[in-house]
Amino acid sequence: MACEQEPVDEHKERRLELADEMEYSIQNEMLNKWYPTAYDEEYGGYLANFEFDFSLSENQNKMIVSQGRHLWTTSKAYKMYPEEEHYLHGASLGFQFLRDKFWDQEYGGFYTNLDREGNVLSGSSQNGYNEAGKTAYGNAFGIYGLAAYYEVSGEEGALELAKKAFQWLEENSYDPEYGGYFQSLARDGSPIQREEDTPSTSTLGYKDQNSSIHLLEAFTELYHVWKDPLLKQRLEELLLIIRDTIVQDEKYLQLFLYPDWTPVSFRDSTEEIIEKHHSIDHVSYGHDVETAFLMMEAAEVLGMPNDERTLVVGKSMVDHSIKYGWDNEKGGFYDGGYYFAGEEAPKVVRGTKNWWAQAEGLNTLLIMADLYPEDERDYFSKFEQQWEYINNQLIDHEHGEWFSGGIDLQPEFKEAKKGHAWKTAYHNFRSLANCVSRLRSF
């Protein structure tokens, strides 16, 4: 990503030192732990479930989100380290499994969950839709991985499959009335509606920030390699919807919204009801700092890298997260806050620090430091503090990879799984790789 100002001279030596530390961690405490161990040479795709010491877990079912993320990561790893040819082989395994197993040959779209061999799983998911159903979020990560693989391989089949997935979303998930995309879809692609008996804790029928920001991310990756006019239009629409509608006046993302983009909020309810619906309605500082980056990345690929409105909103989201969700003593972004009725400031309601939010915060803090080196918040010092926290409380220097959350607050994560359907190297590899590149660019 471009930045408006060059790093100040006194930071250069420190920047190179930090870049070396981060690249060492990428090579010796992350990528080498995942790959080639995660390549499923027998059935294709990736083994996704690993114990704390990176021994294989018994269950090796496969989810489109983690498979797409592994495909993206191996593709980007090959781009970063082309001498390590096994990354390209691993990416090829991922592409073929998406093409041959995850893509629904009858109705189109990517299935959500398969077993290791590639059979569709039966039963119900936590959100209440059948496993044979599909999500915009899952299809986004299919596109994301395929576009990255096409960039490094030139495999036309990968680009064609990404185009098919984009068109499938256009025909089924896209909302021509209010814009944006429906998240929960039946196998045939039809959006699943909320019914009178849909539990209040279910997200069925809602639109949401999470699928929106990752569709933005996926379309950004795809537009790098396919300058399609409709894709550009949808990418621009998503950027505007996220930036100007999903981001609330206080400068945080509303997690879930009705189809017309009215917020789903429990702010006027009792604290018991608010707590019950925490997963639907709270301030997610990790998503806020991540989205600030994703919006700027989208604006750049659209040809407006220093778009003033996007920069202003992105910075305000980061500043809001620092003001209300940042641990000034140790560093790190808290998992959740809440604007209770009548209160002008959000209260921290989840004081833990999960791994992906810290990764996204690291990347975004460095971007802010380079864009606004004279800002009173001193983003670079916070970036250094964030890296220290990650290095001391998240990276497993014995077994490799990152713990699921800071072990100063959740020491039980020392023996928790290092890999599962929702945890791959995507967040932390992207963050460190972006930081290494930016730190070394003067």
mmCIF file of N, CA, C and O in Angstrom, residues 395-430:
data_model
loop_
_atom_site.group_PDB
_atom_site.id
_atom_site.type_symbol
_atom_site.label_atom_id
_atom_site.label_comp_id
_atom_site.label_asym_id
_atom_site.label_seq_id
_atom_site.Cartn_x
_atom_site.Cartn_y
_atom_site.Cartn_z
ATOM 1 N N ILE A 395 3.289 -15.660 20.229
ATOM 2 C CA ILE A 395 4.097 -16.589 19.436
ATOM 3 C C ILE A 395 4.603 -17.719 20.329
ATOM 4 O O ILE A 395 5.166 -17.481 21.404
ATOM 5 N N ASP A 396 4.396 -18.944 19.887
ATOM 6 C CA ASP A 396 4.896 -20.107 20.611
ATOM 7 C C ASP A 396 6.307 -20.391 20.102
ATOM 8 O O ASP A 396 6.487 -21.003 19.051
ATOM 9 N N HIS A 397 7.288 -19.930 20.839
ATOM 10 C CA HIS A 397 8.670 -20.060 20.387
ATOM 11 C C HIS A 397 9.191 -21.486 20.518
ATOM 12 O O HIS A 397 10.259 -21.798 19.974
ATOM 13 N N GLU A 398 8.442 -22.345 21.179
ATOM 14 C CA GLU A 398 8.846 -23.747 21.313
ATOM 15 C C GLU A 398 8.262 -24.597 20.198
ATOM 16 O O GLU A 398 8.989 -25.318 19.498
ATOM 17 N N HIS A 399 6.945 -24.512 20.012
ATOM 18 C CA HIS A 399 6.280 -25.382 19.037
ATOM 19 C C HIS A 399 5.926 -24.678 17.735
ATOM 20 O O HIS A 399 5.532 -25.328 16.767
ATOM 21 N N GLY A 400 6.039 -23.371 17.713
ATOM 22 C CA GLY A 400 5.733 -22.631 16.497
ATOM 23 C C GLY A 400 4.292 -22.153 16.438
ATOM 24 O O GLY A 400 3.427 -22.565 17.199
ATOM 25 N N GLU A 401 4.040 -21.239 15.504
ATOM 26 C CA GLU A 401 2.735 -20.599 15.285
ATOM 27 C C GLU A 401 2.365 -19.724 16.486
ATOM 28 O O GLU A 401 3.183 -19.457 17.342
ATOM 29 N N TRP A 402 1.126 -19.266 16.486
ATOM 30 C CA TRP A 402 0.652 -18.370 17.538
ATOM 31 C C TRP A 402 -0.398 -19.076 18.385
ATOM 32 O O TRP A 402 -1.185 -19.883 17.880
ATOM 33 N N PHE A 403 -0.407 -18.763 19.658
ATOM 34 C CA PHE A 403 -1.504 -19.211 20.510
ATOM 35 C C PHE A 403 -2.788 -18.514 20.065
ATOM 36 O O PHE A 403 -2.750 -17.464 19.424
ATOM 37 N N SER A 404 -3.927 -19.059 20.431
ATOM 38 C CA SER A 404 -5.211 -18.489 20.012
ATOM 39 C C SER A 404 -5.499 -17.143 20.661
ATOM 40 O O SER A 404 -6.323 -16.370 20.160
ATOM 41 N N GLY A 405 -4.843 -16.874 21.756
ATOM 42 C CA GLY A 405 -4.999 -15.599 22.453
ATOM 43 C C GLY A 405 -3.810 -15.376 23.364
ATOM 44 O O GLY A 405 -3.028 -16.307 23.637
ATOM 45 N N GLY A 406 -3.668 -14.155 23.861
ATOM 46 C CA GLY A 406 -2.546 -13.834 24.727
ATOM 47 C C GLY A 406 -2.531 -14.710 25.968
ATOM 48 O O GLY A 406 -3.516 -14.774 26.708
ATOM 49 N N ILE A 407 -1.413 -15.400 26.209
ATOM 50 C CA ILE A 407 -1.362 -16.359 27.322
ATOM 51 C C ILE A 407 -1.187 -15.669 28.667
ATOM 52 O O ILE A 407 -1.283 -16.322 29.711
ATOM 53 N N ASP A 408 -0.952 -14.342 28.671
ATOM 54 C CA ASP A 408 -0.954 -13.636 29.947
ATOM 55 C C ASP A 408 -2.356 -13.612 30.531
ATOM 56 O O ASP A 408 -2.546 -13.618 31.753
ATOM 57 N N LEU A 409 -3.357 -13.602 29.667
ATOM 58 C CA LEU A 409 -4.747 -13.586 30.102
ATOM 59 C C LEU A 409 -5.406 -14.956 30.004
ATOM 60 O O LEU A 409 -6.332 -15.249 30.760
ATOM 61 N N GLN A 410 -4.949 -15.788 29.081
ATOM 62 C CA GLN A 410 -5.552 -17.103 28.866
ATOM 63 C C GLN A 410 -4.443 -18.158 28.746
ATOM 64 O O GLN A 410 -4.177 -18.677 27.659
ATOM 65 N N PRO A 411 -3.803 -18.491 29.845
ATOM 66 C CA PRO A 411 -2.684 -19.450 29.804
ATOM 67 C C PRO A 411 -3.088 -20.832 29.310
ATOM 68 O O PRO A 411 -2.231 -21.599 28.865
ATOM 69 N N GLU A 412 -4.387 -21.130 29.336
ATOM 70 C CA GLU A 412 -4.847 -22.426 28.846
ATOM 71 C C GLU A 412 -4.581 -22.626 27.362
ATOM 72 O O GLU A 412 -4.558 -23.748 26.855
ATOM 73 N N PHE A 413 -4.360 -21.513 26.651
ATOM 74 C CA PHE A 413 -4.098 -21.606 25.211
ATOM 75 C C PHE A 413 -2.735 -22.218 24.903
ATOM 76 O O PHE A 413 -2.454 -22.539 23.747
ATOM 77 N N LYS A 414 -1.894 -22.374 25.911
ATOM 78 C CA LYS A 414 -0.603 -23.027 25.682
ATOM 79 C C LYS A 414 -0.788 -24.450 25.172
ATOM 80 O O LYS A 414 0.082 -24.981 24.472
ATOM 81 N N GLU A 415 -1.912 -25.080 25.527
ATOM 82 C CA GLU A 415 -2.152 -26.453 25.094
ATOM 83 C C GLU A 415 -3.400 -26.564 24.224
ATOM 84 O O GLU A 415 -3.963 -27.647 24.069
ATOM 85 N N ALA A 416 -3.828 -25.451 23.645
ATOM 86 C CA ALA A 416 -4.977 -25.461 22.733
ATOM 87 C C ALA A 416 -4.501 -25.723 21.309
ATOM 88 O O ALA A 416 -3.317 -25.597 20.986
ATOM 89 N N LYS A 417 -5.434 -26.084 20.456
ATOM 90 C CA LYS A 417 -5.107 -26.394 19.060
ATOM 91 C C LYS A 417 -4.420 -25.207 18.376
ATOM 92 O O LYS A 417 -4.815 -24.063 18.557
ATOM 93 N N LYS A 418 -3.416 -25.509 17.579
ATOM 94 C CA LYS A 418 -2.745 -24.474 16.799
ATOM 95 C C LYS A 418 -3.426 -24.255 15.456
ATOM 96 O O LYS A 418 -3.252 -23.208 14.820
ATOM 97 N N GLY A 419 -4.158 -25.244 15.011
ATOM 98 C CA GLY A 419 -4.853 -25.113 13.741
ATOM 99 C C GLY A 419 -6.208 -25.767 13.799
ATOM 100 O O GLY A 419 -6.373 -26.835 14.386
ATOM 101 N N HIS A 420 -7.197 -25.103 13.228
ATOM 102 C CA HIS A 420 -8.534 -25.679 13.104
ATOM 103 C C HIS A 420 -9.256 -24.926 11.999
ATOM 104 O O HIS A 420 -8.648 -24.102 11.289
ATOM 105 N N ALA A 421 -10.547 -25.196 11.832
ATOM 106 C CA ALA A 421 -11.284 -24.627 10.699
ATOM 107 C C ALA A 421 -11.186 -23.114 10.638
ATOM 108 O O ALA A 421 -11.180 -22.522 9.550
ATOM 109 N N TRP A 422 -11.100 -22.457 11.799
ATOM 110 C CA TRP A 422 -11.076 -20.995 11.846
ATOM 111 C C TRP A 422 -9.688 -20.421 12.121
ATOM 112 O O TRP A 422 -9.533 -19.212 12.231
ATOM 113 N N LYS A 423 -8.682 -21.273 12.231
ATOM 114 C CA LYS A 423 -7.343 -20.773 12.569
ATOM 115 C C LYS A 423 -6.309 -21.353 11.614
ATOM 116 O O LYS A 423 -5.972 -22.542 11.678
ATOM 117 N N THR A 424 -5.827 -20.513 10.742
ATOM 118 C CA THR A 424 -4.735 -20.845 9.839
ATOM 119 C C THR A 424 -3.669 -19.761 9.999
ATOM 120 O O THR A 424 -3.740 -18.947 10.911
ATOM 121 N N ALA A 425 -2.716 -19.722 9.085
ATOM 122 C CA ALA A 425 -1.668 -18.698 9.152
ATOM 123 C C ALA A 425 -2.034 -17.443 8.375
ATOM 124 O O ALA A 425 -1.192 -16.564 8.206
ATOM 125 N N TYR A 426 -3.275 -17.331 7.929
ATOM 126 C CA TYR A 426 -3.665 -16.230 7.043
ATOM 127 C C TYR A 426 -3.521 -14.856 7.708
ATOM 128 O O TYR A 426 -2.858 -13.966 7.174
ATOM 129 N N HIS A 427 -4.106 -14.662 8.875
ATOM 130 C CA HIS A 427 -4.044 -13.348 9.527
ATOM 131 C C HIS A 427 -2.616 -12.970 9.900
ATOM 132 O O HIS A 427 -2.146 -11.863 9.594
ATOM 133 N N ASN A 428 -1.921 -13.880 10.572
ATOM 134 C CA ASN A 428 -0.606 -13.513 11.096
ATOM 135 C C ASN A 428 0.468 -13.505 10.015
ATOM 136 O O ASN A 428 1.382 -12.688 10.059
ATOM 137 N N PHE A 429 0.372 -14.388 9.019
ATOM 138 C CA PHE A 429 1.338 -14.318 7.927
ATOM 139 C C PHE A 429 1.160 -13.032 7.123
ATOM 140 O O PHE A 429 2.133 -12.343 6.801
ATOM 141 N N ARG A 430 -0.076 -12.702 6.803
ATOM 142 C CA ARG A 430 -0.320 -11.484 6.034
ATOM 143 C C ARG A 430 0.207 -10.265 6.791
ATOM 144 O O ARG A 430 0.854 -9.387 6.211
#
